[in-house]
C-alpha positions in Angstrom: -10.5 18.9 -3.2 -9.5 15.3 -2.8 -11.8 12.8 -4.5 -12.7 9.6 -2.7 -14.4 6.6 -4.3 -16.4 4.7 -1.6 -17.2 1.1 -2.4 -19.7 -0.2 0.1 -22.9 -2.4 -0.5 -24.5 -1.6 2.8 -26.6 1.5 2.0 -26.9 2.8 5.5 -23.1 2.5 6.1 -22.3 4.0 2.7 -24.6 7.0 3.5 -23.0 7.4 6.9 -19.4 7.2 5.6 -20.2 9.4 2.6 -21.7 12.1 4.9 -18.7 12.2 7.2 -16.2 12.2 4.4 -17.9 15.1 2.7 -18.1 16.9 6.1 -14.4 16.4 6.4 -13.9 18.2 3.0 -13.7 15.3 0.5 -15.5 14.9 -2.7 -17.2 11.5 -2.5 -18.6 9.1 -5.1 -20.3 5.9 -3.8 -20.8 2.7 -5.7 -22.2 -0.6 -4.4 -20.6 -3.5 -6.3 -17.2 -4.6 -7.5 -17.8 -4.1 -11.3 -19.0 -0.6 -10.7 -15.9 0.1 -8.5 -13.5 -1.0 -11.3 -15.3 1.0 -13.9 -15.5 4.2 -11.9 -12.0 4.0 -10.6 -10.7 3.6 -14.1 -12.8 6.5 -15.4 -12.5 9.0 -12.6 -9.1 8.0 -11.1 -9.9 9.2 -7.6 -7.2 10.2 -5.1 -8.2 7.3 -2.8 -10.5 4.3 -2.7 -12.3 3.1 0.4 -13.1 -0.5 -0.5 -15.3 -3.0 1.4 -14.2 -6.7 1.3 -17.7 -8.2 1.2 -19.3 -7.1 -2.0 -21.9 -8.7 -4.3 -20.3 -10.2 -7.4 -16.6 -9.4 -7.3 -15.2 -9.3 -3.8 -13.2 -6.4 -2.5 -10.1 -8.6 -2.8 -10.8 -9.3 -6.4 -11.4 -5.6 -7.1 -8.1 -4.6 -5.5 -6.2 -7.2 -7.5 -7.7 -6.0 -10.8 -7.1 -2.3 -10.0 -3.4 -3.1 -9.3 -3.0 -4.6 -12.8 -4.3 -1.6 -14.6 -1.9 1.3 -15.3 -4.6 4.0 -14.6 -5.4 2.6 -11.1 -2.3 0.7 -10.1 -1.0 3.4 -7.7 -4.3 4.7 -6.2 -4.2 4.2 -2.4 -6.7 1.7 -1.2 -8.1 1.6 2.3 -9.9 -1.7 2.8 -12.8 -2.3 5.1 -13.3 -5.8 6.5 -15.8 -7.3 9.0 -13.3 -9.9 9.9 -10.5 -9.3 12.5 -8.4 -12.4 12.1 -4.9 -11.9 10.9 -5.3 -14.1 7.9 -8.1 -11.8 6.6 -5.9 -8.7 7.1 -3.0 -10.4 5.3 -5.3 -11.3 2.4 -6.3 -7.7 2.0 -2.7 -6.5 2.0 -1.6 -9.2 -0.4 -4.4 -8.1 -2.8 -2.9 -4.6 -3.0 -4.5 -2.7 -0.2 -2.3 0.0 1.5 -4.1 -0.1 4.8 -7.2 -1.7 6.4 -9.8 -0.9 9.0 -11.7 -3.7 10.8 -15.5 -3.4 11.3 -16.9 -2.2 13.6 -14.8 1.0 13.6 -15.4 4.6 14.6 -15.8 7.2 11.9 -12.9 9.1 13.5 -10.6 6.2 13.0 -11.6 5.9 9.4 -11.1 9.6 8.7 -7.7 9.4 10.4 -6.6 6.5 8.2 -7.9 8.3 5.0 -6.0 11.5 5.9 -2.8 9.5 6.7 -3.0 7.7 3.3 -3.6 11.0 1.4 -0.8 12.7 3.4 1.6 9.9 2.4 0.5 10.2 -1.2 0.9 14.0 -1.2 4.4 13.7 0.4 5.4 11.3 -2.4 4.2 13.6 -5.2 5.9 16.7 -3.5 9.4 15.1 -3.4 12.0 16.5 -5.7 13.4 14.4 -8.5 15.6 11.8 -6.8 16.8 8.7 -8.7 18.1 5.9 -6.5 20.2 3.1 -7.8 21.2 0.0 -5.9 22.9 -2.6 -8.1 20.3 -3.6 -10.8 17.4 -1.9 -8.9 16.4 1.7 -9.8 13.7 4.0 -8.4 12.6 7.5 -9.3 10.8 9.2 -6.4 9.4 12.0 -8.6 7.5 9.6 -10.8 7.0 6.7 -8.4 8.6 4.3 -10.9 10.7 1.3 -10.0 12.8 -0.7 -12.5 14.3 -4.2 -11.8 16.9 -5.0 -14.5 15.3 -2.1 -16.5 11.9 -3.8 -16.4 9.1 -1.6 -14.8 7.8 -2.9 -11.5 4.3 -1.9 -10.3 4.1 -1.2 -6.6 1.4 0.2 -4.3 2.0 3.5 -2.5 3.0 1.7 0.7 5.2 -0.8 -1.1 7.0 2.0 -2.9 7.7 3.9 0.3 9.0 0.8 2.0 11.3 0.1 -0.8 12.6 3.7 -1.0 13.3 3.5 2.8 15.5 0.5 2.2 17.1 2.0 -0.9 18.1 5.1 0.9 20.2 3.0 3.3 21.8 0.3 1.2 23.7 -2.3 3.1 22.3 -1.0 6.5 19.6 -2.6 8.7 16.3 -0.7 8.8 14.1 -1.7 11.8 10.5 -2.6 11.3 9.6 0.4 13.5 11.5 2.8 11.2 10.0 1.2 8.2 6.5 1.7 9.7 7.3 5.3 10.4 8.8 6.1 7.0 6.1 4.3 4.9 3.0 5.0 7.0 3.7 8.0 9.2 3.5 8.5 12.9 -0.3 8.4 13.1 -0.8 4.9 11.8 -0.4 1.9 14.1 0.2 -1.4 12.3 1.7 -4.7 13.4 5.1 -6.0 12.5 3.2 -8.7 10.5 1.8 -6.0 8.3 5.3 -4.8 7.3 6.3 -8.4 6.7 3.4 -9.0 4.3 4.3 -5.8 2.3 7.9 -6.8 2.1 6.9 -10.3 0.9 4.8 -8.6 -1.8 7.7 -6.4 -2.9 10.1 -9.3 -3.1 7.7 -11.2 -5.3 7.2 -8.2 -7.6 11.0 -7.7 -7.9 11.4 -11.2 -9.3 15.0 -12.3 -9.4 16.0 -9.2 -7.5 13.7 -9.9 -4.6 16.6 -11.6 -2.8 18.3 -8.2 -2.5 15.9 -7.6 0.4 17.2 -9.6 3.3 15.6 -10.4 6.6 17.6 -9.5 9.8 16.1 -11.8 12.5 14.4 -9.9 15.3 15.3 -6.5 13.8 14.1 -5.7 10.3 15.4 -5.7 6.8 18.3 -4.5 4.7 18.8 -4.0 1.0 22.0 -5.4 -0.4 23.6 -6.1 -3.8 22.6 -9.1 -5.9 24.4 -12.3 -4.8 24.7 -14.7 -7.6 23.5 -18.1 -6.6 22.3 -16.9 -3.2 19.0 -18.1 -1.8 16.2 -15.5 -2.0 15.5 -13.6 1.1 18.2 -15.3 3.2 17.9 -14.5 6.8 20.9 -12.8 8.5 21.9 -12.9 12.1 21.9 -9.3 13.3 24.8 -10.1 15.7 27.0 -11.0 12.8 26.6 -7.8 10.9 
């Protein structure tokens, strides 16, 4: 049975979500503030965290950032709940380490679908056979979800890892945003192109000097190429010239 940590300070909503998650077959633990969320996530290491942005004390954004820095919680999928629908708020959630987000008000069916999609992606990753990918000075092991840039470990979220693997499987070839969405998030999750762009920006930052290996193809998507000494990071490429 999959264990879900629900972090929501509104008692009525927490009770409603907890009831429906249990009804769907999940084991649910609910906490109501950021400090408790970090403590319980570290101790119990749930399969997934449903995290509200607006929390007393530490905000959901701060909680996500701290969870991503701890080895025990760095790769746990996070579904963020936000009462704000503006793009900047969604971007902030993704930049903090969330794998996906749902904007309030939302239907319980939508939330359950997003939870299932995230867990399905997580299961698919753990079920993969050992497959070590190497592109120049970048290496990834799909069986352990480990990434190394110049032999230094890189901590990526589940979504970031799957996006990077999609690019590493096709080195030197353009991968469209639509294909990246499908490969990283599955067919049941609808996200904007901006969501993919935010995740790619986060991956580039985490890769440090190797971030420039991921190149933007204007109007199409991205490609992963070899390190270019002295090249500007994330240089845009005209698709017509490829």
